[in-house]
CSV table of C-alpha atoms and ligand atoms in Angstrom, one decimal:
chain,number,residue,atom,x,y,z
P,235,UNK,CA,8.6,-9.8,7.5
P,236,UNK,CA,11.8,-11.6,7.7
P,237,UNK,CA,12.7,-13.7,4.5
P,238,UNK,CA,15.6,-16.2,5.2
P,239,UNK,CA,14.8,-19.9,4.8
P,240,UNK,CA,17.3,-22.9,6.1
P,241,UNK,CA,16.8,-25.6,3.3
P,242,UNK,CA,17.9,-28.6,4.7
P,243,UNK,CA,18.5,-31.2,1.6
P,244,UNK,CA,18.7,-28.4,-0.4
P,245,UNK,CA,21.6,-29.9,-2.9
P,246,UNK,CA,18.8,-33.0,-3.1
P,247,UNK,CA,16.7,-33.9,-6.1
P,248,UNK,CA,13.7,-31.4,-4.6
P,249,UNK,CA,15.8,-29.5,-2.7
P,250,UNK,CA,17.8,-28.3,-5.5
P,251,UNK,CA,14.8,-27.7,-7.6
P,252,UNK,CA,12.9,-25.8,-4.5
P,253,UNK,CA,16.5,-23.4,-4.1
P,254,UNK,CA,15.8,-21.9,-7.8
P,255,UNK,CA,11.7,-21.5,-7.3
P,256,UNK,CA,12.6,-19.7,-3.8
P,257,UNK,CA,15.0,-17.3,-5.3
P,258,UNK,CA,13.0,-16.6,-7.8
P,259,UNK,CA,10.0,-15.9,-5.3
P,260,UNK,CA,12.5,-13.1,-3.5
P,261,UNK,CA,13.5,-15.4,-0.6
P,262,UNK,CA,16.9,-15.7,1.3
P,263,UNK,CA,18.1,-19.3,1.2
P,264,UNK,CA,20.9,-20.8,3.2
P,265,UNK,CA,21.1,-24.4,2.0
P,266,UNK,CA,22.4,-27.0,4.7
P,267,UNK,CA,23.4,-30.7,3.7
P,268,UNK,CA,25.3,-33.1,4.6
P,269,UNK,CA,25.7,-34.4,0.9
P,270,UNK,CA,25.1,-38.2,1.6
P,271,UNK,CA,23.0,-38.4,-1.4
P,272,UNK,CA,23.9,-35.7,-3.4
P,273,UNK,CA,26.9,-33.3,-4.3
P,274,UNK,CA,28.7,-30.1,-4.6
P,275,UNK,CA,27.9,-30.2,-8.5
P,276,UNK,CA,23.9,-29.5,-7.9
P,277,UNK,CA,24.9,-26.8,-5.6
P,278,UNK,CA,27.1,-24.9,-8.2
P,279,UNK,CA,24.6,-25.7,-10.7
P,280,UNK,CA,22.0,-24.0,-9.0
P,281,UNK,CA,24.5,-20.8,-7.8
P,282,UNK,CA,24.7,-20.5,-11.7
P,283,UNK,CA,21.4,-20.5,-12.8
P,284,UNK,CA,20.2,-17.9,-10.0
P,285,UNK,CA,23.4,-16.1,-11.0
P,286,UNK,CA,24.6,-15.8,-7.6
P,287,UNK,CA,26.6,-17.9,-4.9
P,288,UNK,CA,24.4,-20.1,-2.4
P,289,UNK,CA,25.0,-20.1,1.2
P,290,UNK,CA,25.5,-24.0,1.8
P,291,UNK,CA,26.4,-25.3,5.0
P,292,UNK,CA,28.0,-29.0,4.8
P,293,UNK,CA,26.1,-30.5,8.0
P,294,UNK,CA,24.2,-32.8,9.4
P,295,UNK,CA,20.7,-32.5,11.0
P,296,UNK,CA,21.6,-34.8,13.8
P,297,UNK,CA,24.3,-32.6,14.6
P,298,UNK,CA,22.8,-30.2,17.7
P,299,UNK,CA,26.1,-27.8,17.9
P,300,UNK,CA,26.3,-26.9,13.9
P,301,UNK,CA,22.4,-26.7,14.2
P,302,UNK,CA,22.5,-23.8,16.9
P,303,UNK,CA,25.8,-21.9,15.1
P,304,UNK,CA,23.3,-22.0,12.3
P,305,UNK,CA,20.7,-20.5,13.8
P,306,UNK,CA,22.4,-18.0,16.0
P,307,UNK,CA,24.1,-17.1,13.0
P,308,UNK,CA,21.0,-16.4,11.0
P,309,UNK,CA,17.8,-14.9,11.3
P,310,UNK,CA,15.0,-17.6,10.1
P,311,UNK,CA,11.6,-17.1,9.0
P,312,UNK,CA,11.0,-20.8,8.7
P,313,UNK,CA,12.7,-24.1,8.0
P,314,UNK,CA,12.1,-25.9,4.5
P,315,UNK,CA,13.2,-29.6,6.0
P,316,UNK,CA,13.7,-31.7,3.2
P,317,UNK,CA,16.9,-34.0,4.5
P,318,UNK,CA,16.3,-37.1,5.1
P,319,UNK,CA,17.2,-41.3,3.4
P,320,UNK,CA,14.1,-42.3,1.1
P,321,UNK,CA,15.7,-45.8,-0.6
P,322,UNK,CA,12.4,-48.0,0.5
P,323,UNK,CA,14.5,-51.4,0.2
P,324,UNK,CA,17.6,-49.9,1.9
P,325,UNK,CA,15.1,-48.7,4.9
P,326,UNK,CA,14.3,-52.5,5.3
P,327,UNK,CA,17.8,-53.6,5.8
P,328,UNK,CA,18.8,-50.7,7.9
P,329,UNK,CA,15.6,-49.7,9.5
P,330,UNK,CA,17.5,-48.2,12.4
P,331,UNK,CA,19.4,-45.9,10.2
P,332,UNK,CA,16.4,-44.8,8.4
P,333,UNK,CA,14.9,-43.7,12.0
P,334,UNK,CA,17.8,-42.2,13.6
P,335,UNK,CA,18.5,-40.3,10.6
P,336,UNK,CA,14.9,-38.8,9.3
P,337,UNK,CA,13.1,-39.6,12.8
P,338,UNK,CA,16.1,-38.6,15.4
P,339,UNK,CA,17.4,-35.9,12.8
P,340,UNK,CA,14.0,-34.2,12.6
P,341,UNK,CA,13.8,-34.5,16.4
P,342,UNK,CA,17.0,-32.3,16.9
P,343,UNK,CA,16.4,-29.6,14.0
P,344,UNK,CA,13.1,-29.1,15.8
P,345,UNK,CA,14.8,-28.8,19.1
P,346,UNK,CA,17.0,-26.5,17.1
P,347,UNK,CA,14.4,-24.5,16.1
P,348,UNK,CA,12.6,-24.2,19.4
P,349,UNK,CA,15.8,-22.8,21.0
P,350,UNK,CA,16.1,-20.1,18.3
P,351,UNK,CA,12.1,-19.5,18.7
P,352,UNK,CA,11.8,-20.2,14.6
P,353,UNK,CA,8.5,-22.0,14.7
P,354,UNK,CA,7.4,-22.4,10.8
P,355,UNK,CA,8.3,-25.5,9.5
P,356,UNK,CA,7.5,-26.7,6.0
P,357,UNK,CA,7.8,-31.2,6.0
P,358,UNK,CA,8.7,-33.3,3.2
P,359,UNK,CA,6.3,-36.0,4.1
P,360,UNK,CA,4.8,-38.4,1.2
P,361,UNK,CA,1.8,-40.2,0.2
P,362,UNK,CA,3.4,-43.3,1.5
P,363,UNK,CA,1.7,-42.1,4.1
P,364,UNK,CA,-1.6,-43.5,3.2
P,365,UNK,CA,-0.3,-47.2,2.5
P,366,UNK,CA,-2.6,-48.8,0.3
P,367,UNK,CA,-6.1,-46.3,0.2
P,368,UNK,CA,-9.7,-47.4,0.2
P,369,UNK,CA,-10.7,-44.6,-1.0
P,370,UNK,CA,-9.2,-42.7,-4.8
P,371,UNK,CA,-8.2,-39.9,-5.3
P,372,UNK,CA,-6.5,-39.5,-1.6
P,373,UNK,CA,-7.4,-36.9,0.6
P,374,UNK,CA,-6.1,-35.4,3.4
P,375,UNK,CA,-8.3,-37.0,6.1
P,376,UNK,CA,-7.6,-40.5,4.7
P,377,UNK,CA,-6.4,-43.1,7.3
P,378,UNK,CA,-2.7,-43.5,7.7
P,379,UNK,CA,-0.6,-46.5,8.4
P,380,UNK,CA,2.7,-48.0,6.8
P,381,UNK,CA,4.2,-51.0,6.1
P,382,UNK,CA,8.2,-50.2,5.9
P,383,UNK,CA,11.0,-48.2,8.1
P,384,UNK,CA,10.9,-45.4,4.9
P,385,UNK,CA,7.4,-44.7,4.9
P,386,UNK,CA,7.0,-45.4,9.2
P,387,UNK,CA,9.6,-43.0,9.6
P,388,UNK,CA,7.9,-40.2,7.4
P,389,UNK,CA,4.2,-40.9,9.6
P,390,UNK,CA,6.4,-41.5,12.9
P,391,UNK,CA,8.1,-37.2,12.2
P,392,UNK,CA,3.9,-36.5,11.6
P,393,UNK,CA,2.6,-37.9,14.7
P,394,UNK,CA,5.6,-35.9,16.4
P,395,UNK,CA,5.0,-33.0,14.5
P,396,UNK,CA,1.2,-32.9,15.1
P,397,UNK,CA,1.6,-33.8,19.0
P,398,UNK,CA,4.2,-30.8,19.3
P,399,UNK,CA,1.5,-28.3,17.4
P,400,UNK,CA,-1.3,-29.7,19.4
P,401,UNK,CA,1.0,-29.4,23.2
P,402,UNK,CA,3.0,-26.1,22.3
P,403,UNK,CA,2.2,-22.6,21.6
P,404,UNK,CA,3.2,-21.2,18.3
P,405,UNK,CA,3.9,-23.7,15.7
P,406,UNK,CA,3.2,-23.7,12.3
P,407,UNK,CA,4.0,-26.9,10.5
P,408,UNK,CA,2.9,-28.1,7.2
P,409,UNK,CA,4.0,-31.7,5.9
P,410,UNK,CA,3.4,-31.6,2.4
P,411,UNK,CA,2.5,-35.0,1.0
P,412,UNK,CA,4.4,-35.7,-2.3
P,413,UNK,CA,3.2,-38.0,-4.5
P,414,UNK,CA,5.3,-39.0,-7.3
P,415,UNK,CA,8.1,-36.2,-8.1
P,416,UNK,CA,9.1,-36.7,-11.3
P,417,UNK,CA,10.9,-34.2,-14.4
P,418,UNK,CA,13.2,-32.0,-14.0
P,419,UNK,CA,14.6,-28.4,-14.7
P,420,UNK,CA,13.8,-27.1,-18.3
P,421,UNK,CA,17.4,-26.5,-18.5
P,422,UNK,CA,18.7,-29.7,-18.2
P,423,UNK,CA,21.0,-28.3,-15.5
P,424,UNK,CA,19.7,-30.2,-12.3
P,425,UNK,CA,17.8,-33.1,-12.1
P,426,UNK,CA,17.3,-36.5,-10.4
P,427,UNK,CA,20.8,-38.3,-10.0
P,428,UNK,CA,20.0,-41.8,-8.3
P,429,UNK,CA,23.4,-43.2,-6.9
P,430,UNK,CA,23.4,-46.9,-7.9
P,431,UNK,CA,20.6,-48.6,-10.1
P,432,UNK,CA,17.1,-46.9,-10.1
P,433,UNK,CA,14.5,-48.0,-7.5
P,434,UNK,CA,11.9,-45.7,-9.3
P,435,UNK,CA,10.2,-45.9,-12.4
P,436,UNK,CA,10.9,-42.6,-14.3
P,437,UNK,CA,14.8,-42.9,-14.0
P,438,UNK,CA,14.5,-46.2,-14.8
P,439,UNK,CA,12.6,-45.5,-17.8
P,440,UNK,CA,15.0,-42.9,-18.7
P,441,UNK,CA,18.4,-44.7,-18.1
P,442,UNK,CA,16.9,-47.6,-20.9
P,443,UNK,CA,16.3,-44.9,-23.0
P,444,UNK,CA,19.7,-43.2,-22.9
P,445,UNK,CA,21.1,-47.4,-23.2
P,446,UNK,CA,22.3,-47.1,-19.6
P,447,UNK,CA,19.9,-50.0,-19.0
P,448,UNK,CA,19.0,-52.6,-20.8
P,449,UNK,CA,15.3,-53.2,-20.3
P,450,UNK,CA,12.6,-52.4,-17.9
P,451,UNK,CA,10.8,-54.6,-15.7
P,452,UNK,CA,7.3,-53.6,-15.3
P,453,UNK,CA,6.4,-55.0,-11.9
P,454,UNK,CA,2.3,-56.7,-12.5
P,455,UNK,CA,0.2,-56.5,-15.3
P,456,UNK,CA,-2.7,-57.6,-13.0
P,457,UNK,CA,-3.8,-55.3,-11.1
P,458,UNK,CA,-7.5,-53.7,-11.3
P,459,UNK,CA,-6.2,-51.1,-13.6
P,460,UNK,CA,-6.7,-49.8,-16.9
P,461,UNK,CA,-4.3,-51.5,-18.5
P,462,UNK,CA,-3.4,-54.2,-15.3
P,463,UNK,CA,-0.3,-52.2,-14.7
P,464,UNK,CA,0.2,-49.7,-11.4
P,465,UNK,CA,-1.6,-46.2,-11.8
P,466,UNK,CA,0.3,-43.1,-9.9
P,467,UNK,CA,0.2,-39.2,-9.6
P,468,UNK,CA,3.2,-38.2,-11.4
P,469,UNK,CA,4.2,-34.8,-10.3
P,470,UNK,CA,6.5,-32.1,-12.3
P,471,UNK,CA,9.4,-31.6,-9.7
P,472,UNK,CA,8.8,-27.7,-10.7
P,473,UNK,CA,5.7,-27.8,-9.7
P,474,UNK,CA,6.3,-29.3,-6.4
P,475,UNK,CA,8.6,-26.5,-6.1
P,476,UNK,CA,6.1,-24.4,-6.7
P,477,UNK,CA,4.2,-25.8,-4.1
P,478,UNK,CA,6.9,-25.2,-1.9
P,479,UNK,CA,6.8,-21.4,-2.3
P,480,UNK,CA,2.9,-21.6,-2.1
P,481,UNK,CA,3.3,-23.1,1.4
P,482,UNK,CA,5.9,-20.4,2.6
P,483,UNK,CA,3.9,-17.3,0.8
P,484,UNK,CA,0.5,-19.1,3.2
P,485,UNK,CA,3.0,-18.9,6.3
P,486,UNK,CA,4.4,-15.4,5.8
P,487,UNK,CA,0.6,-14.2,5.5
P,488,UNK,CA,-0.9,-16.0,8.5
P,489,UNK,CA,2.2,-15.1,10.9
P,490,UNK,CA,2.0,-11.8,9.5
P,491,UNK,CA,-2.5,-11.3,10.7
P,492,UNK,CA,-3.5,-9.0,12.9
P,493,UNK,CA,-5.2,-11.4,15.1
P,494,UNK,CA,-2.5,-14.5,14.1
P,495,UNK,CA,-2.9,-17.3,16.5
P,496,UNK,CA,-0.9,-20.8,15.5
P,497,UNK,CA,-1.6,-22.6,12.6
P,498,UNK,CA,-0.7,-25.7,14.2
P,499,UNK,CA,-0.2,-29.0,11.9
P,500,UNK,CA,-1.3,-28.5,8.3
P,501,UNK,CA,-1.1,-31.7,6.5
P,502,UNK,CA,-1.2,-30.9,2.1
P,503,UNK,CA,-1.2,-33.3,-0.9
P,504,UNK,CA,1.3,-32.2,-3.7
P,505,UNK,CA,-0.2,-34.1,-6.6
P,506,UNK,CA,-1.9,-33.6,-9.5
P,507,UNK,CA,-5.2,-35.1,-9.0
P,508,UNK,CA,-4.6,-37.2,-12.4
P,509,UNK,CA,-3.5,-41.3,-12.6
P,510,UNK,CA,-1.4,-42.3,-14.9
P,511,UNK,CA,-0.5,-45.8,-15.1
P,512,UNK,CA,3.2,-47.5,-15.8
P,513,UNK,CA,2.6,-48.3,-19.3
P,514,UNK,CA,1.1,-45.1,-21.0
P,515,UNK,CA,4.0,-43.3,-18.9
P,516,UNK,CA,6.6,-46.0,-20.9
P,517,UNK,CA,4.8,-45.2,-24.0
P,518,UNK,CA,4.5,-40.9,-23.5
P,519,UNK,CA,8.4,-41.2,-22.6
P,520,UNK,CA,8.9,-43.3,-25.9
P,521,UNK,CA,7.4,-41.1,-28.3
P,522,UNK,CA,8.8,-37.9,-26.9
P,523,UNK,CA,12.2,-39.0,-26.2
P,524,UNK,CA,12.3,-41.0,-29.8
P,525,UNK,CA,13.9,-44.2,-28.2
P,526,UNK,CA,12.8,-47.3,-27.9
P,527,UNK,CA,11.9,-48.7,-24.5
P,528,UNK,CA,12.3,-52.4,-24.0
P,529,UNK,CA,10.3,-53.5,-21.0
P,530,UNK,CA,9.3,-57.4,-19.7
P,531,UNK,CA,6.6,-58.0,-17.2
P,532,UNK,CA,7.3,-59.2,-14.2
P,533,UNK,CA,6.2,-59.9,-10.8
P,534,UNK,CA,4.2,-57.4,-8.7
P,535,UNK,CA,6.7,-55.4,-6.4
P,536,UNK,CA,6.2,-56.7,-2.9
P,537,UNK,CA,4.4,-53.6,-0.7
P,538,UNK,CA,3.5,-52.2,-4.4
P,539,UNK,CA,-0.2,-51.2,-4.5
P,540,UNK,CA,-2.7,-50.8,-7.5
P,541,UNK,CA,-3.3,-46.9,-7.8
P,542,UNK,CA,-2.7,-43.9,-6.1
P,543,UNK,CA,-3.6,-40.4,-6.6
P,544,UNK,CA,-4.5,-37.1,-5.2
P,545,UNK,CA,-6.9,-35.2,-4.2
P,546,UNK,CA,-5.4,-31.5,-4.5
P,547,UNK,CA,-8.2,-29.4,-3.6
P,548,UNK,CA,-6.6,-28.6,-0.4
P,549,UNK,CA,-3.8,-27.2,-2.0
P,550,UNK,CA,-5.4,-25.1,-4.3
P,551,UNK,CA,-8.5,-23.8,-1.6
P,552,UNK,CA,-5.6,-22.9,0.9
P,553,UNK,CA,-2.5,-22.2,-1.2
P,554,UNK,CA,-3.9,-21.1,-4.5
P,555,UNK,CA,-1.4,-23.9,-5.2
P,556,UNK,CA,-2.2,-26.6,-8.2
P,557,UNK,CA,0.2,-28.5,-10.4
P,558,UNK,CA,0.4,-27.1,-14.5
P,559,UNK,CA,3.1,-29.4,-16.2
P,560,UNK,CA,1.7,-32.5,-18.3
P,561,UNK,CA,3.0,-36.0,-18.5
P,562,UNK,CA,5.0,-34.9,-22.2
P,563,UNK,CA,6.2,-32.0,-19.9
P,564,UNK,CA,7.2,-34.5,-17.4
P,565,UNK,CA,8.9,-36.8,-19.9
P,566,UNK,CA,10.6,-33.6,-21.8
P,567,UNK,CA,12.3,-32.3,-19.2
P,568,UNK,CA,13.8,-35.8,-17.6
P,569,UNK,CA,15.0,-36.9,-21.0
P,570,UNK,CA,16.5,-33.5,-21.5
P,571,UNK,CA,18.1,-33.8,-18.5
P,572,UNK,CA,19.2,-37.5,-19.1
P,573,UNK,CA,20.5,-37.2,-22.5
P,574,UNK,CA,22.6,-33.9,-21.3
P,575,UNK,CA,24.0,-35.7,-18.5
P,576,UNK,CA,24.1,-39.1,-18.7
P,577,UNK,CA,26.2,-39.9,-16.0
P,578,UNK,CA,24.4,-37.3,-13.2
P,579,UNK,CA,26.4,-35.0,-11.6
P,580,UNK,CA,29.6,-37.5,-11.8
P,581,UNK,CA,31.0,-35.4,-15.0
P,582,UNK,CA,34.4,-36.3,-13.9
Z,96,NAD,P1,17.4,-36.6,-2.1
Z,96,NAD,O1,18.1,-37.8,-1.5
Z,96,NAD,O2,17.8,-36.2,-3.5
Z,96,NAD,O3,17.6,-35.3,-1.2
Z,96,NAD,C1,17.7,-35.5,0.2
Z,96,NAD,C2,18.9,-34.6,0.7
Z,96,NAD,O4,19.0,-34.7,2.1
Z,96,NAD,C3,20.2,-35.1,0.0
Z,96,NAD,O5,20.9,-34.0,-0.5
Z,96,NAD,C4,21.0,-35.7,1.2
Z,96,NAD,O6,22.3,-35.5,1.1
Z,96,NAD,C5,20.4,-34.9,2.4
Z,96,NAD,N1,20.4,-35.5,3.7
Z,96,NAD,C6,20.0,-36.8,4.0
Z,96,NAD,N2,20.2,-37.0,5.3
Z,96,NAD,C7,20.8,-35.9,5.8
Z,96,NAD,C8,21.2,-35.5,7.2
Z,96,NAD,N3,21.2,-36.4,8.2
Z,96,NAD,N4,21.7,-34.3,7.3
Z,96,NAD,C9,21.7,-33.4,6.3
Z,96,NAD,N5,21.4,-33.7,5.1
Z,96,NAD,C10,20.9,-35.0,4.8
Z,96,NAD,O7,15.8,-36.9,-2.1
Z,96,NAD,P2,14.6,-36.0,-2.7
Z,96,NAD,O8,14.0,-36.9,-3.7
Z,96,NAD,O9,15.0,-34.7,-3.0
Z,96,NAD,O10,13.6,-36.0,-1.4
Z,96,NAD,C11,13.6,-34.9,-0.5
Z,96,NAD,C12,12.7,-35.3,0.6
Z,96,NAD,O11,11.4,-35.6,0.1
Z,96,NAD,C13,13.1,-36.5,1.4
Z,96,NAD,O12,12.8,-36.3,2.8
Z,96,NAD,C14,12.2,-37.6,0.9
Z,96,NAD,O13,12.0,-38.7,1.8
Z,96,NAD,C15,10.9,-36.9,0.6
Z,96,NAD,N6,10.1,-37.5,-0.5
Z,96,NAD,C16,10.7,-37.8,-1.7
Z,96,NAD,C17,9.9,-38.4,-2.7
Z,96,NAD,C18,10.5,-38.7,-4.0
Z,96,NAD,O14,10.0,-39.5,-4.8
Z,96,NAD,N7,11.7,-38.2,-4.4
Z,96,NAD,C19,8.6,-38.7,-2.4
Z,96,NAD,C20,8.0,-38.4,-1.2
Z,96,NAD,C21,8.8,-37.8,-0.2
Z,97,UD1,C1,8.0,-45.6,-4.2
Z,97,UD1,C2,7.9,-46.0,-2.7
Z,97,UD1,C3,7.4,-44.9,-1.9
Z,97,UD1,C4,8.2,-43.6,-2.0
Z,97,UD1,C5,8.2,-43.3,-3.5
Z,97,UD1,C6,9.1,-42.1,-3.8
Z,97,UD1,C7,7.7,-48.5,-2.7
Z,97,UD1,C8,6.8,-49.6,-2.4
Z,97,UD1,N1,7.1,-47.2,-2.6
Z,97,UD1,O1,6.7,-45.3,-4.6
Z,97,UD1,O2,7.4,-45.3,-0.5
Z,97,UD1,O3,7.6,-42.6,-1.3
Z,97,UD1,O4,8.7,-44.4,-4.3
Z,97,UD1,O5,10.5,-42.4,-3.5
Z,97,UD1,O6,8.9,-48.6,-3.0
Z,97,UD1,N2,7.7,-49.8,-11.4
Z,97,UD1,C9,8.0,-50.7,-12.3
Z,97,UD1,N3,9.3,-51.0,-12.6
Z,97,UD1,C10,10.4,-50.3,-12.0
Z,97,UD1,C11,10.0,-49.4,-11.0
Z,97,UD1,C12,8.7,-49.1,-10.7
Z,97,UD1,O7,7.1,-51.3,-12.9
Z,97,UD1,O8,11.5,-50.6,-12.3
Z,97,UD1,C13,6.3,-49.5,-11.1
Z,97,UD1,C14,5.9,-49.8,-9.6
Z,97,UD1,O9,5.5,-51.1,-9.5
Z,97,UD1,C15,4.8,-48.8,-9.4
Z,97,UD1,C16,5.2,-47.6,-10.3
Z,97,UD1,O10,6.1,-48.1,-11.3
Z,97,UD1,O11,3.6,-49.3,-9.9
Z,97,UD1,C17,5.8,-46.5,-9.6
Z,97,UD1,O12,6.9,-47.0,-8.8
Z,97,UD1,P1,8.0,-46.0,-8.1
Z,97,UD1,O13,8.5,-45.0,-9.0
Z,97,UD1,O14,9.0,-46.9,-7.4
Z,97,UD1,O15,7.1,-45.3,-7.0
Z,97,UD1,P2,6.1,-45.8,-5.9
Z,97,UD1,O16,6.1,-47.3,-5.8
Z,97,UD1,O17,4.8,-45.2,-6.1
């Protein structure tokens, strides 16, 4: 069975992360970005603790003649497609570029990978999916709508990817719904390197904590929650990984059955099943960073909702997948990686 993956996004925040769990699993990576959101420095970071060079392509998924060098250059068992813009306010004021960038973008690579017959496809989607759920915890069958370019964009590349696996022969494509990614790599190496002020509440937290920022603003203390504030599935980035390789390892044994016919499109929560809500995540951070974390209340966050989490019985049933890392884990690793770098991967 053949063994090389494209990684596009691969010098991202997951992407990076997803690179060291794939080598580690025995697979071949070749790692194609076109660094708008992330740099060189996570690449070599990763090349060093694999203890070997990456193939990384500098390109961009909208780019149909790299795409096809790529792939006539290499022999693919699947795509890993995590490239793509996520700033939810940014996708408001530049909704187009949100959808010709992850919409049109997605729509060439799978061109791209129709011409090269390559056929399994592994989607970073998200539970943004979901918008604001009647139902807790989430499951795959729950209703989707959206109510920003972001989060349309991610359900507009699903209803493309599910009409393509319902109309042609042969695909295999699994979005993987991420709920919050959060941590980082126990060797404070790689991690999350947000370019301007957090949007996001862990690197927010942890920027006040290294006295990059002054205070945090915790958006509501009103809603129906335990302790009013917002309640969200906080995921271990190494575990998403993890989930990553889980997806590939399903792929390599379905493709590889005797009687194999198309898995078609395979929608899977990454989460871990559990809630946790902005304030005990402010107080676990607190204790095991040993910093003080000033916060204020403030307003709800427009398109915020009140709780989200997971059901990940899917993930476990089909993949054997589930998530292992607690919320001190969680906090650990990001101040590790926080107090080692403070200023990301700009070391200059
Ligand atoms: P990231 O910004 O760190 O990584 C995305 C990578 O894609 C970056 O390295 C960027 O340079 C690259 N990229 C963007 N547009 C590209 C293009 N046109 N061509 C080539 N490369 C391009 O983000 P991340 O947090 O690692 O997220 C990875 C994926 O997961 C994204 O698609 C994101 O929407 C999705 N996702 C992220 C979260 C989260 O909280 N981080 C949650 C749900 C879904
Ligand atoms: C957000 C995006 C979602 C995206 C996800 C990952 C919105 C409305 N949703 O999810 O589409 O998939 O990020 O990129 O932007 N919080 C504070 N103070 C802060 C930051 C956050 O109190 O400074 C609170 C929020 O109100 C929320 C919780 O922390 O209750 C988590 O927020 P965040 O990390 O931004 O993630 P989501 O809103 O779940």
């Amino acid at each position: 069975m053949k063994n090389k993956i494209l990684v596009t996004g691969g010098a991202g925040y997951i992407g990076s992360h997803t690179c060291i769990a794939l080598h580690q699993a025995g697979y071949d990576i070749v790692v194609y970005d076109n660094l708008s959101n992330s740099s060189r420095e996570a690449i070599n970071r990763v090349s060093t603790l694999i203890g070997q060079p990456i193939e990384f392509i500098e390109g961009d998924i909208r780019d149909t003649e790299l795409l096809r060098q790529v792939f006539t250059k290499h022999e693919f068992f699947g795509v890993i497609h995590f490239a793509g813009l996520k700033a939810v306010g940014e996708s408001v004021a530049k909704p187009l570029l949100y959808y010709n960038n992850n919409v049109s973008g997605t729509i060439t690579l799978l061109e791209a990978m129709a011409e090269a017959n390559v056929k399994n496809l592994v989607f970073s989607s998200s539970a943004t999916v979901y918008g604001d759920p009647e139902v807790l915890p989430i499951d795959e069958t729950s209703p989707r709508s959206c109510t920003n370019p972001y989060g349309q964009s991610k359900l507009t590349v699903e209803h493309i990817l599910e009409e393509l696996a319902a109309t042609n022969d042969g695909w295999n494509l699994i979005p993987l719904r991420y709920f919050n990614p959060v941590g980082a790599h126990p060797s404070g190496q790689i991690g999350e390197d947000p370019n301007d002020i957090p949007n996001n509440l862990m690197p927010y937290i942890s920027q006040v904590a290294v006295g990059k920022l002054e205070k945090l603003s915790i958006f509501g203390n009103d809603y129906p929650t335990v302790d009013g504030t917002g309640v969200r599935d906080f995921i271990h980035v190494t575990d998403l990984a993890q989930g990553h390789v889980a997806a590939l390892n399903y792929l390599q044994k379905q493709v590889g059955q005797d009687k194999y016919s198309s898995i078609g499109f395979l929608p899977i929560n990454l989460g871990t099943g559990k809630g946790t809500s902005v304030l005990e995540l402010v107080t676990a951070f607190s204790k095991v960073s040993g910093q003080d974390i000033l916060y204020q209340f403030d307003a709800r966050r427009a398109g915020d909702i009140a709780s989200c989490y997971a059901s990940a019985d899917k993930a476990k049933e089909l993949l054997g997948w589930e998530a292992k890392l607690s919320i001190n884990e969680m906090c650990q690793d990001t101040w590790r990686w926080q107090s080692m770098n403070p200023n990301g991967y700009n070391i200059a």
